[in-house]
Tab-separated table of C-alpha atoms and ligand atoms in Angstrom:
chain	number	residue	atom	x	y	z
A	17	UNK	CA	-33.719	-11.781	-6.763
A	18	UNK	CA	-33.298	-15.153	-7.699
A	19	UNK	CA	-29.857	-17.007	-6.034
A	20	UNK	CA	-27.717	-18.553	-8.725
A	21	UNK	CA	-24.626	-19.731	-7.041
A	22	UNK	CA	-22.669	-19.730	-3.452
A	23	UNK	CA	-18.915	-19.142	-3.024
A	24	UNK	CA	-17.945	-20.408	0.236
A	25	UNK	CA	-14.314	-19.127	0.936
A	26	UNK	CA	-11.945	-16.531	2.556
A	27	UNK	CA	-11.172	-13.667	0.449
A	28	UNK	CA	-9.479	-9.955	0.829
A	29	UNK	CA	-11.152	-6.723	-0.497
A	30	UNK	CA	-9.941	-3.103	-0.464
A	31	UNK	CA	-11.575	-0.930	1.917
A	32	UNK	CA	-9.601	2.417	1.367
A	33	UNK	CA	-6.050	2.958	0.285
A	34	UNK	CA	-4.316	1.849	3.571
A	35	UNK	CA	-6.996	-0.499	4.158
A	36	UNK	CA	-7.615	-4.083	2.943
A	37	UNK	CA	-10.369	-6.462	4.985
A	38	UNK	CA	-9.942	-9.962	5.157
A	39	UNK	CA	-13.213	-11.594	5.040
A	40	UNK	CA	-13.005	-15.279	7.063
A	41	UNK	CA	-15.230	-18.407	6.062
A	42	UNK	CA	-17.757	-15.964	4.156
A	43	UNK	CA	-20.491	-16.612	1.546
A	44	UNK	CA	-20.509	-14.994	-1.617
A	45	UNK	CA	-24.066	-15.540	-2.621
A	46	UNK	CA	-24.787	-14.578	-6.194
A	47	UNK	CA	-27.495	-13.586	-8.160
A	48	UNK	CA	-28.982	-14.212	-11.238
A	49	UNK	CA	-28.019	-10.797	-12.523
A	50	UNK	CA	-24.408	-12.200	-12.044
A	51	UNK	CA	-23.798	-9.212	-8.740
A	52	UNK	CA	-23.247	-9.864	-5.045
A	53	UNK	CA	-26.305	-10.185	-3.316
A	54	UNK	CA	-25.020	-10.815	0.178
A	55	UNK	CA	-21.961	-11.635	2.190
A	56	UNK	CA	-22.561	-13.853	4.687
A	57	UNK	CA	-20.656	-14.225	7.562
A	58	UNK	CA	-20.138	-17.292	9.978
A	59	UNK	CA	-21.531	-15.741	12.803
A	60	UNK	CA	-24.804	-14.706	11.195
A	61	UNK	CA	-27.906	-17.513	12.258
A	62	UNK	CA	-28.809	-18.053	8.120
A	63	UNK	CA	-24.911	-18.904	7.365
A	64	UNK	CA	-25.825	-23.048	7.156
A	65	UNK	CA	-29.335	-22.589	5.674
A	66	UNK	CA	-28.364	-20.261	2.707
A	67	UNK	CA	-25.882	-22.869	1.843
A	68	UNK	CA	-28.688	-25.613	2.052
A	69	UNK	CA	-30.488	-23.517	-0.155
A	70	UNK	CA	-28.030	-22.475	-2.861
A	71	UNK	CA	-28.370	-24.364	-6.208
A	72	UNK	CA	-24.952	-24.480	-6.670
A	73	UNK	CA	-22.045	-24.144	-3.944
A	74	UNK	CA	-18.614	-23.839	-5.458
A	75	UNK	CA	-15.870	-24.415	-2.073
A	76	UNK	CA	-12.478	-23.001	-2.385
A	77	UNK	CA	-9.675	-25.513	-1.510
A	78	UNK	CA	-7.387	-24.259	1.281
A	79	UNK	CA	-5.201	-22.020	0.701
A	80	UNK	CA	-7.045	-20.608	-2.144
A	81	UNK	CA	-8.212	-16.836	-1.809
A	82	UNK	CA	-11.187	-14.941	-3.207
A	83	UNK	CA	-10.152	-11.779	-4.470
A	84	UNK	CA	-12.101	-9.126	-6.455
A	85	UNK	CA	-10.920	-9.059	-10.637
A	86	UNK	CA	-8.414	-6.587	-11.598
A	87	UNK	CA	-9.418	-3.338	-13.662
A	88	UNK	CA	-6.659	-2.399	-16.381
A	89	UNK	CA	-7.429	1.240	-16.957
A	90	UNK	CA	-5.509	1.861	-19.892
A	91	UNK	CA	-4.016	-0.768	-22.516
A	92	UNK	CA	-3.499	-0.509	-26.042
A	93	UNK	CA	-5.351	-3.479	-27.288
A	94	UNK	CA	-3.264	-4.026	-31.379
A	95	UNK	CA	0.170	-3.098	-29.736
A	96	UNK	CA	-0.023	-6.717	-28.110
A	97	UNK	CA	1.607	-8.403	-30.901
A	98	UNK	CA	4.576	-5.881	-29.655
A	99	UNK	CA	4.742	-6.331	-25.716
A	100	UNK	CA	8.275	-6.149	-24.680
A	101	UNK	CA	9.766	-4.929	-28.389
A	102	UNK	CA	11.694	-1.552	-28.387
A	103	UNK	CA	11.662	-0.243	-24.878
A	104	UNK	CA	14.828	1.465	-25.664
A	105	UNK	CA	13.779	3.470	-28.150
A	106	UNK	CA	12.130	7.563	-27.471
A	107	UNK	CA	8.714	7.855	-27.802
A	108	UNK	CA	8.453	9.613	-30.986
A	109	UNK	CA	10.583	6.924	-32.711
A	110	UNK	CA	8.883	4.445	-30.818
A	111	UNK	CA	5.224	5.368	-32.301
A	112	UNK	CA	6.658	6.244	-35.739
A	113	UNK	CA	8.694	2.836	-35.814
A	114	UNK	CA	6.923	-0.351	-34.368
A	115	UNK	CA	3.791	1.304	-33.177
A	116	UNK	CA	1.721	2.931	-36.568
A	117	UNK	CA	2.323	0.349	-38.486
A	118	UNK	CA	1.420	-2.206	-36.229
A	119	UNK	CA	-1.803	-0.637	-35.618
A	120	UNK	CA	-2.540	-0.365	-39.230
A	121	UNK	CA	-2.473	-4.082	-39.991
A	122	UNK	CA	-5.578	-3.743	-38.218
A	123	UNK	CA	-7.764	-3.187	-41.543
A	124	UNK	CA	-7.490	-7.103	-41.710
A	125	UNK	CA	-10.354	-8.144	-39.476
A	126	UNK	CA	-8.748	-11.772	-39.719
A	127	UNK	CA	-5.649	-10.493	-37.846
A	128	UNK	CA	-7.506	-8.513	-35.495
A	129	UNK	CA	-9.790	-11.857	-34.658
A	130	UNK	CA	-6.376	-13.665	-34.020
A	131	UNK	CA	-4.442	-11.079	-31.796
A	132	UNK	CA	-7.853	-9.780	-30.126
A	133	UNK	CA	-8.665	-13.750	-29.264
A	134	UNK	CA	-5.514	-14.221	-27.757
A	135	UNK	CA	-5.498	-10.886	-26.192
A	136	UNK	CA	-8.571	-10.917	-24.434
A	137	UNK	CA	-7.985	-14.509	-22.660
A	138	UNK	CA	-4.514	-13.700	-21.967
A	139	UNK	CA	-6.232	-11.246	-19.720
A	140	UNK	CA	-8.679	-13.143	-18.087
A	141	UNK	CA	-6.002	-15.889	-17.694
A	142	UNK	CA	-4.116	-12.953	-14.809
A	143	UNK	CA	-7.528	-12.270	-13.119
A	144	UNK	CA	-7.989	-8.577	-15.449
A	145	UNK	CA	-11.786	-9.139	-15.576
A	146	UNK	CA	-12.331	-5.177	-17.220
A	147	UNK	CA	-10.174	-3.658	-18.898
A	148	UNK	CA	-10.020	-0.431	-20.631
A	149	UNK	CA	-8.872	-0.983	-23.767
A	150	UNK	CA	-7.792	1.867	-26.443
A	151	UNK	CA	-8.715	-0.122	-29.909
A	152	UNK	CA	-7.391	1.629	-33.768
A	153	UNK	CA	-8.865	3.827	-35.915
A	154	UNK	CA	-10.417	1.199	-37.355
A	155	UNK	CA	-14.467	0.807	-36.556
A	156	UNK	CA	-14.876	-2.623	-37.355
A	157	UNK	CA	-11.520	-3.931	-35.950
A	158	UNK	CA	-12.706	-2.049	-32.357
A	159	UNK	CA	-15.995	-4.224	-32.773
A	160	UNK	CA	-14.108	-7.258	-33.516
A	161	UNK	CA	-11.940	-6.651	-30.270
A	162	UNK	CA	-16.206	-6.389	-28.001
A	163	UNK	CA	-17.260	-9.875	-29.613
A	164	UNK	CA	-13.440	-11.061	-28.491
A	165	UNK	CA	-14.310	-9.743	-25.285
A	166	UNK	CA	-17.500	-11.180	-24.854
A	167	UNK	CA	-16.551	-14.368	-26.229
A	168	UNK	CA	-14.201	-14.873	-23.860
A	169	UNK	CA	-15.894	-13.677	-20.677
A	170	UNK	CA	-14.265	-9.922	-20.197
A	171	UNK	CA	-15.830	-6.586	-19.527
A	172	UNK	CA	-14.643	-4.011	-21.382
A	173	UNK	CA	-14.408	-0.369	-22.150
A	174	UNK	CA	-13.208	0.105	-25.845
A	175	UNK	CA	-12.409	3.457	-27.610
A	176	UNK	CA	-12.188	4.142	-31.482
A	177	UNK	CA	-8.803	5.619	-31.807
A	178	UNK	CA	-9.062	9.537	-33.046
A	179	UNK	CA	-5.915	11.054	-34.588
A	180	UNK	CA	-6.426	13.444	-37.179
A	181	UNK	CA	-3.793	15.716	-36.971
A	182	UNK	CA	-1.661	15.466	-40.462
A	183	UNK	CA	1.718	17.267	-39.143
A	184	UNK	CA	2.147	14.359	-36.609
A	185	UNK	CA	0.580	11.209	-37.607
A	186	UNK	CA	1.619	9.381	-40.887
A	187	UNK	CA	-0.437	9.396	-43.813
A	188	UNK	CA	-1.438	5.575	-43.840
A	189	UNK	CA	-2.350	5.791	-40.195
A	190	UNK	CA	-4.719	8.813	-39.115
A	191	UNK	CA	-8.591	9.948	-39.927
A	192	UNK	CA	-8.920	12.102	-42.808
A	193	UNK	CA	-10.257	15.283	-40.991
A	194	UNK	CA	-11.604	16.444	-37.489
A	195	UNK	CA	-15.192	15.558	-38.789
A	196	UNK	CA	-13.922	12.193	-40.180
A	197	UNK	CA	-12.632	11.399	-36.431
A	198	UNK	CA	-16.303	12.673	-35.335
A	199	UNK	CA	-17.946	10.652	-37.581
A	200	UNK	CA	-15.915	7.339	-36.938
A	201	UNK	CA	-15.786	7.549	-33.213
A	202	UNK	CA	-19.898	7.968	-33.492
A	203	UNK	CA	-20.199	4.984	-36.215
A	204	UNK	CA	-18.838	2.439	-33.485
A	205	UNK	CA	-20.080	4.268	-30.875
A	206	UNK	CA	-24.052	3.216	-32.415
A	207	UNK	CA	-22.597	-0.332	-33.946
A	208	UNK	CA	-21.275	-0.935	-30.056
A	209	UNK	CA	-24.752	0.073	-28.131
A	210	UNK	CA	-26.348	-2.280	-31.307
A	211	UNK	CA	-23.984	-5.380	-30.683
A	212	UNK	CA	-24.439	-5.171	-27.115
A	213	UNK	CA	-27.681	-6.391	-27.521
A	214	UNK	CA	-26.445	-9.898	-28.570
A	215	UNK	CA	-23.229	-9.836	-25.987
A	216	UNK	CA	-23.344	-11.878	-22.992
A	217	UNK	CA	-21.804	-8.647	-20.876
A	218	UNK	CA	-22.368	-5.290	-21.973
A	219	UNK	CA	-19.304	-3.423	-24.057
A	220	UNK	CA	-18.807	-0.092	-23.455
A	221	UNK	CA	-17.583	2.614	-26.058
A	222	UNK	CA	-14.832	5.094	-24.904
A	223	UNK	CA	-14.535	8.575	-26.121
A	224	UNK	CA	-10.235	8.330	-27.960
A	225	UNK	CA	-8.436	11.092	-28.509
A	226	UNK	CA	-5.151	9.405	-28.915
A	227	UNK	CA	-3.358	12.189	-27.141
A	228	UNK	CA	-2.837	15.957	-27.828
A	229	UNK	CA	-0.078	16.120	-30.776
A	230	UNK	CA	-2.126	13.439	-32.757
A	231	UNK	CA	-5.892	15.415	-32.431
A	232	UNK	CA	-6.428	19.046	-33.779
A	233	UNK	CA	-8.544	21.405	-31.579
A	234	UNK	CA	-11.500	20.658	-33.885
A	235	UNK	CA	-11.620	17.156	-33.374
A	236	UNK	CA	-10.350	17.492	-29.263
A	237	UNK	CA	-14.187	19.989	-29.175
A	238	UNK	CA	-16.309	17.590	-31.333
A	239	UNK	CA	-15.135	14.505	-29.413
A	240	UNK	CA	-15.998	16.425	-26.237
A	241	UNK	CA	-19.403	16.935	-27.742
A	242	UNK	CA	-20.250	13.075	-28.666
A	243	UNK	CA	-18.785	12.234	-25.433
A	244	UNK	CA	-21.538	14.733	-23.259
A	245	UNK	CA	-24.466	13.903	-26.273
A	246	UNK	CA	-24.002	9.952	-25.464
A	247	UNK	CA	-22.608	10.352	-21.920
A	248	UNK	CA	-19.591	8.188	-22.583
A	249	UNK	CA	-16.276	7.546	-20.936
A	250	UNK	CA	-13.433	9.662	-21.771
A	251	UNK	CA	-9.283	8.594	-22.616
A	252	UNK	CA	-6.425	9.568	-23.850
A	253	UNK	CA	-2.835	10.429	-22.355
A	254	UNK	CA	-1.991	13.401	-20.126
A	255	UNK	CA	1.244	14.829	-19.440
A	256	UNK	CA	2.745	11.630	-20.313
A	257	UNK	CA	6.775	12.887	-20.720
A	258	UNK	CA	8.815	15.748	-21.288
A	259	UNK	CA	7.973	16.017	-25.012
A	260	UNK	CA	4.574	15.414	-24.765
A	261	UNK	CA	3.590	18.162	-22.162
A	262	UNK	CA	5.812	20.912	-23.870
A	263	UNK	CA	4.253	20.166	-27.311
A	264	UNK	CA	0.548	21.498	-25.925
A	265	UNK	CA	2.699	23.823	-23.964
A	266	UNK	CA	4.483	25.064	-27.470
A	267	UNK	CA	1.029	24.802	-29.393
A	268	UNK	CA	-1.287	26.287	-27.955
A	269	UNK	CA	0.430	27.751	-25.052
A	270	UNK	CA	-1.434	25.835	-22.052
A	271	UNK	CA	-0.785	22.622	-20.482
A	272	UNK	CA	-2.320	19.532	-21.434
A	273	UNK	CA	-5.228	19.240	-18.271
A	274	UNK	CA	-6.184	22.882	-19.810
A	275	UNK	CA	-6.487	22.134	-23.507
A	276	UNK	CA	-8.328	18.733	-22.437
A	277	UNK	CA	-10.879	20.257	-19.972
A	278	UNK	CA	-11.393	23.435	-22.628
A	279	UNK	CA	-12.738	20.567	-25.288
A	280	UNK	CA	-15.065	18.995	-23.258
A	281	UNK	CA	-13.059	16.010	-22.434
A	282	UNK	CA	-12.255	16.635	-18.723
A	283	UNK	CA	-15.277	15.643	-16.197
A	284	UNK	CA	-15.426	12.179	-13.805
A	285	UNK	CA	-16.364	9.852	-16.812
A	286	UNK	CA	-12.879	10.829	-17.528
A	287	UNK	CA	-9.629	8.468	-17.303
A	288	UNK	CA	-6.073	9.794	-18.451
A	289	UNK	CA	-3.195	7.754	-18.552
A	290	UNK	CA	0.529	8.657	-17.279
A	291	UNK	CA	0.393	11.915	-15.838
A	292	UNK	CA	3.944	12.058	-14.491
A	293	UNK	CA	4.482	15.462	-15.318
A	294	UNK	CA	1.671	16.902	-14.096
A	295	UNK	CA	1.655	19.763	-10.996
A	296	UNK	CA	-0.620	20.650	-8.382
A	297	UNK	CA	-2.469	22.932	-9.821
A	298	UNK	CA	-3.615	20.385	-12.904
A	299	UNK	CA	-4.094	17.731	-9.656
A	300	UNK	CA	-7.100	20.420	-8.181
A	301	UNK	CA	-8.543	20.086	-11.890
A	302	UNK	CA	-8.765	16.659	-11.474
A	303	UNK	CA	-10.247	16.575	-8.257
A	304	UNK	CA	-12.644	19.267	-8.792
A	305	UNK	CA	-13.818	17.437	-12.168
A	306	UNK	CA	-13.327	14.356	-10.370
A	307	UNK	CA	-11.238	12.552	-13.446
A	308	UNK	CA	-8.706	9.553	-12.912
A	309	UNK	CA	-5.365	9.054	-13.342
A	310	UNK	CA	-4.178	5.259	-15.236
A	311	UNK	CA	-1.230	4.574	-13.662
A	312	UNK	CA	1.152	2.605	-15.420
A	313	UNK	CA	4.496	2.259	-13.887
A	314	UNK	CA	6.777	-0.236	-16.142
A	315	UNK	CA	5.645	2.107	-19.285
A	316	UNK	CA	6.534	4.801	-16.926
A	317	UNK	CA	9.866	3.762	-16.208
A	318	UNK	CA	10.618	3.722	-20.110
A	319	UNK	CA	8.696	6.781	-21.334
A	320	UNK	CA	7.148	8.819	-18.206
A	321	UNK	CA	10.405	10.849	-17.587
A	322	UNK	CA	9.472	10.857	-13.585
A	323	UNK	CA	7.851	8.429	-11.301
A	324	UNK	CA	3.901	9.319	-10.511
A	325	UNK	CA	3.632	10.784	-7.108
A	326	UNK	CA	0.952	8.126	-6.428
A	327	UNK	CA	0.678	9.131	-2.507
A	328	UNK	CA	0.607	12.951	-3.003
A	329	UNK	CA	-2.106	12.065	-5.911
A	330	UNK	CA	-4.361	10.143	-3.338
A	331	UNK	CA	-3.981	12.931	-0.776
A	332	UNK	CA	-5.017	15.452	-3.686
A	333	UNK	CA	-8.407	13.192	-3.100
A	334	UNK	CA	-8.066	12.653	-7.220
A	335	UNK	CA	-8.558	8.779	-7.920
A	336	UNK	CA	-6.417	6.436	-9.736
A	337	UNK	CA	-6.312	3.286	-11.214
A	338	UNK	CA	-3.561	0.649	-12.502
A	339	UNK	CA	-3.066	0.314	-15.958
A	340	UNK	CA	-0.641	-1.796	-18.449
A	341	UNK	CA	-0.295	0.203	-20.836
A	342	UNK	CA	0.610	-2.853	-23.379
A	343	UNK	CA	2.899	-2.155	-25.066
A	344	UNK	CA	4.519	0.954	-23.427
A	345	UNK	CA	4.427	-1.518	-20.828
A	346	UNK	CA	5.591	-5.153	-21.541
A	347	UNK	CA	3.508	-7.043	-19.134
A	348	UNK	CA	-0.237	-7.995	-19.492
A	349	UNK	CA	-0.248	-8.689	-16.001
A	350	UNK	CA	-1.670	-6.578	-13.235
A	351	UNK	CA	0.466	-8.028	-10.437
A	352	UNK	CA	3.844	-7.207	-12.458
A	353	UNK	CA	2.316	-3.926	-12.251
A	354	UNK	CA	1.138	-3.231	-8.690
A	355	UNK	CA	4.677	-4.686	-7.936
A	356	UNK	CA	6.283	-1.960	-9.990
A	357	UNK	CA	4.228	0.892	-8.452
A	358	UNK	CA	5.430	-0.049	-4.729
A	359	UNK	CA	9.198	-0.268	-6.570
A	360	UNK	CA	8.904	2.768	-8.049
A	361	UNK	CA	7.581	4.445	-5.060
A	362	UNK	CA	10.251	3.722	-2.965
A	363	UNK	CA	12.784	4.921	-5.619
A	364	UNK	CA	10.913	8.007	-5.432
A	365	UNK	CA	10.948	8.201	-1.455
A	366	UNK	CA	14.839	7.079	-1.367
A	367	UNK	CA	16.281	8.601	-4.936
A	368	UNK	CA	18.375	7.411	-7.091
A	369	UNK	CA	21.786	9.248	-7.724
A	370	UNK	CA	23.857	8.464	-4.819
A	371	UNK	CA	25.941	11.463	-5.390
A	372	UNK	CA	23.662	13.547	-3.675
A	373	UNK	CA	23.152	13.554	0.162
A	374	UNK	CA	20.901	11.239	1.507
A	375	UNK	CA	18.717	13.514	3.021
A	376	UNK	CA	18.049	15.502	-0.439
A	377	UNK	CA	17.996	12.281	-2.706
A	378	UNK	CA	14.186	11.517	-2.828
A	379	UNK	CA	10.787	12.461	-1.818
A	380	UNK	CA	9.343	11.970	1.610
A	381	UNK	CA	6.299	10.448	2.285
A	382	UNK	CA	5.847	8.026	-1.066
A	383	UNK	CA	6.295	5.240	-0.767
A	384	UNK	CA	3.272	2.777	-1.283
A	385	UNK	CA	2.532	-0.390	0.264
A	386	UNK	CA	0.835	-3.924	-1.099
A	387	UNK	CA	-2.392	-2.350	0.134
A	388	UNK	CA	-2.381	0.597	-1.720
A	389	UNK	CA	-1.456	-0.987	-5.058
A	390	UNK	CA	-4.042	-3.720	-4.243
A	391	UNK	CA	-6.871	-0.285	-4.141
A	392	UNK	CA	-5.111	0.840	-7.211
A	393	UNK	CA	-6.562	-2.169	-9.566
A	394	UNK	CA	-9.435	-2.977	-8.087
A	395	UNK	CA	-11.005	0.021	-6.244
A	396	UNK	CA	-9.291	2.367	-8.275
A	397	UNK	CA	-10.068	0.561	-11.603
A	398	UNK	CA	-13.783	0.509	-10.489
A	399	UNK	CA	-13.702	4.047	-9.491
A	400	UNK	CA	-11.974	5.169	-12.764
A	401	UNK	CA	-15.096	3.061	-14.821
A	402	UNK	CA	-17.973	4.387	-12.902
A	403	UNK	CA	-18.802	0.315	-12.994
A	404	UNK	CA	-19.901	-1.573	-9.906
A	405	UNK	CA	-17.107	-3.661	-9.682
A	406	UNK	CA	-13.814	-4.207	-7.524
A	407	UNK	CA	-14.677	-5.274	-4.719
A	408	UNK	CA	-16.151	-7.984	-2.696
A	409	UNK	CA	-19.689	-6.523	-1.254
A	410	UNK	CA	-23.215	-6.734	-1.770
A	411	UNK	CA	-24.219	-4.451	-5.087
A	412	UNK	CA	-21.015	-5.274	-6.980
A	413	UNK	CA	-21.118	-7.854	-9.737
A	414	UNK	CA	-19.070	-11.255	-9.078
A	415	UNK	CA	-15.960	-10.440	-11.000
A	416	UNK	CA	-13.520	-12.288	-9.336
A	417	UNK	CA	-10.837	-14.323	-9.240
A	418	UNK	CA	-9.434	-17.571	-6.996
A	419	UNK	CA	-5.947	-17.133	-6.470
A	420	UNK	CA	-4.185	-20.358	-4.309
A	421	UNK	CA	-1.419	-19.268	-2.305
A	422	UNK	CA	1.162	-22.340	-0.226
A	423	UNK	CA	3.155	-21.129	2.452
A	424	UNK	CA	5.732	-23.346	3.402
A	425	UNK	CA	5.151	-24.578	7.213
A	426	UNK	CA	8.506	-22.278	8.224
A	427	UNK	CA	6.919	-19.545	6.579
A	428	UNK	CA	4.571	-16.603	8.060
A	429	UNK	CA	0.944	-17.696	7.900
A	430	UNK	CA	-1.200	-14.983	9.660
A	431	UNK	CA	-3.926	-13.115	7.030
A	432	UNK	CA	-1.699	-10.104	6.670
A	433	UNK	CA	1.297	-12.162	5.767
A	434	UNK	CA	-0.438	-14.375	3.228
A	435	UNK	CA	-2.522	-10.964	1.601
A	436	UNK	CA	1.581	-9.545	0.759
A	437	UNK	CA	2.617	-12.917	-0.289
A	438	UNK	CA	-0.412	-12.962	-2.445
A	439	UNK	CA	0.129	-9.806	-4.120
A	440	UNK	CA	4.260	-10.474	-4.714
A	441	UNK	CA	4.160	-14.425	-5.656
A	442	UNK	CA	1.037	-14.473	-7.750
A	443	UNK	CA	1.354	-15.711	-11.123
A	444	UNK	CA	-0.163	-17.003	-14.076
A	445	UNK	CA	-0.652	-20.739	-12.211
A	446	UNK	CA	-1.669	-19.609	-9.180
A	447	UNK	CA	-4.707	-17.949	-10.465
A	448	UNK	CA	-7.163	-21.410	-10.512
A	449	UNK	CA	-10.339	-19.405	-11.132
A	450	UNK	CA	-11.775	-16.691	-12.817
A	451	UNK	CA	-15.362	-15.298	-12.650
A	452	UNK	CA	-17.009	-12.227	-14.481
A	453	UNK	CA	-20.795	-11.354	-13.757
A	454	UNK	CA	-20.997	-14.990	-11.472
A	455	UNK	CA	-20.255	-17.000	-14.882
A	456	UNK	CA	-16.784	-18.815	-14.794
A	457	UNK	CA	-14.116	-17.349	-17.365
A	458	UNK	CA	-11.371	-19.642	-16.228
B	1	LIG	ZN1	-0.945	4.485	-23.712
């Protein structure tokens, strides 16, 4: 394979949940197919002739870091407009309120072009090179929100919204029948593969049931059926909060991971945001059918009733990524996020209501560190996409981002201390660079 391009820099990479590798002086040598074709190391004989040989060697400054792009496993692209607007409010009144009619300004393609635009760079702007983006139930608004995408250098997984179900979704916002949801989902689904063949980097379409009170069975089946005949990605939201698991639990008696894995929509192309009320036993479904979990902990805090067991999940060996969840969430940014799942972790490990004894307060055992939330959005996020991305290794493509990091000369300098300080102090500014597929983004 033809070489396209050199990065010559330090960088940090996930190995395993506990386990992140520093990678000293290396060379990211790229191909023309935009993936890693080798790391090269300063101790291998090559090192100074493959940088002779590059056509183009890009040199990060010091203090500047390679690290691999984030993955944001579940955000709602049209509820942008509404990041950080009534967090107070229950989830029912929530969607009802600000959320449905938001969405359905999305017949204007004009609007979507502006929020999608500004969306989609926002993105890239925090190092979120893929994300996985649930769109409206709108077909050509969802392809306006790939060309957004690929104009502005960001992989994506995009879903048609499917809600069908007329005893919980308003009448200006839902499909007109189960077979209407079919038939929409599997309109972009073909106008997707089609545009793709003009995109720079592939789109891919997402099987969307919104979640179980907005889809009847009907549609949950036939959706499970497109998503096996085109051998799509699955989403939608799992045992999100109290009301949400007790109304599968009311209707048809089961709990969500049941009703979801009856239709079809349960096997590892599969990634379902929330989950904070799910048990063990739904945890073995997921690891026999080898689905992921989105975590999003700010939306969590605000609508998940409970903190994810993020630890126990791991040790369940079921995989899970980071996710926004814009705009259960109110941050577009990854970091804000992997800072919030170490908070909320140790609010789960310590408790919270100081009137009981220490000992009974919390959890044991789950609290997660830097490294773990580090795996969570790009290991995770890679895992949860079936994509070869998230990390820094031959076979992966060069999604990645330069992040520039200045400790003060008091401060702790060693690789460990500057990989934390990297994950906590990382903002906007800091990130100076932004690749996806080799091509610069930022
Ligand atoms: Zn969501």
């Amino acid at each position: 394979m033809t070489i396209k391009k050199v990065i010559k820099g330090s960088g940090y990479t996930a190995v395993n949940p506990d386990e992140v590798q520093f990678l000293e002086n290396i060379l990211v040598v790229i191909n023309q197919a935009g993936k890693i074709e080798r790391i090269v190391t300063p101790n291998e004989a090559d090192y100074d002739d493959v940088l002779t040989a590059a056509p183009e060697v890009i040199e990060l400054a010091p203090h500047q870091y390679l690290l691999p792009g984030f993955i944001d496993t579940h955000i709602h692209a049209p509820q942008w407009p509404n990041a950080g607007l009534a967090l107070d409010r229950p989830l029912y009144q929530w969607l009802n309120d600000y959320t449905f009619p938001l969405e359905a300004k999305y017949q204007d393609l004009d609007f979507s072009r502006a929020v999608y635009d500004d969306l989609t760079k926002t993105l890239v702007s925090l190092g979120t090179t893929t994300a996985v983006y649930f769109g409206t139930i709108y077909p050509e608004s969802n392809l306006v929100l790939a060309e957004m995408c690929d104009k502005n250098g960001q992989r994506s997984l995009i879903g048609q919204v499917s809600m069908d179900d007329p005893e919980l979704n308003p009448e200006y916002y839902r499909d007109e029948s189960a077979a209407a949801s079919v038939a929409k989902a599997e309109t972009f689904i073909k106008k997707l593969l089609a545009k793709n063949q003009e995109f720079t980097i592939p789109q891919t379409p997402v099987i969307t049931p919104r979640f179980l009170p907005s889809c009847t069975l009907p549609a949950l089946k036939g959706l499970g059926q497109l998503a096996k005949q085109y051998q799509l990605p699955i989403q939608s939201h799992c045992s999100e909060s109290d009301w949400e698991n007790n109304y599968a639990l009311e209707k048809y008696g089961k709990r969500d991971t049941t009703v979801l894995a009856e239709a079809g929509l349960l096997n590892e192309h599969s990634i379902m945001a929330h989950g904070t009320l799910l048990n063990d036993e739904d945890f073995s479904k997921y690891q026999k059918a080898q689905a992921s979990i989105a975590h999003c902990p700010i939306s969590n805090v605000y609508f998940g009733d409970g903190i994810l067991p993020v630890k126990r999940i791991l040790q369940h060996q079921v995989n899970v990524g980071l996710g926004t969840d814009i705009s259960g969430g109110y941050s577009p940014s990854l970091y804000d996020n992997m800072k919030q799942t170490i908070l909320s972790s140790q609010q789960l490990q310590s408790g919270v209501d100081t009137r009981i004894a220490t000992e009974k307060r919390g959890v044991a055992n789950s609290r997660v560190s830097a490294k773990t939330a580090f795996y969570l959005a790009t290991v995770g996020g890679a895992k949860a996409t079936n994509l070869k991305i998230g990390e820094i290794k031959p076979g992966c493509f060069a999604d990645l981002q330069v992040v520039e990091i200045k400790p003060k000369p008091y401060q702790p300098q060693s690789s460990d201390d500057n990989f934390e300080s990297l994950i906590y102090n990382t903002n906007e500014n800091n990130i100076k660079a932004v690749y996806v597929g080799g091509k610069q983004v930022k």
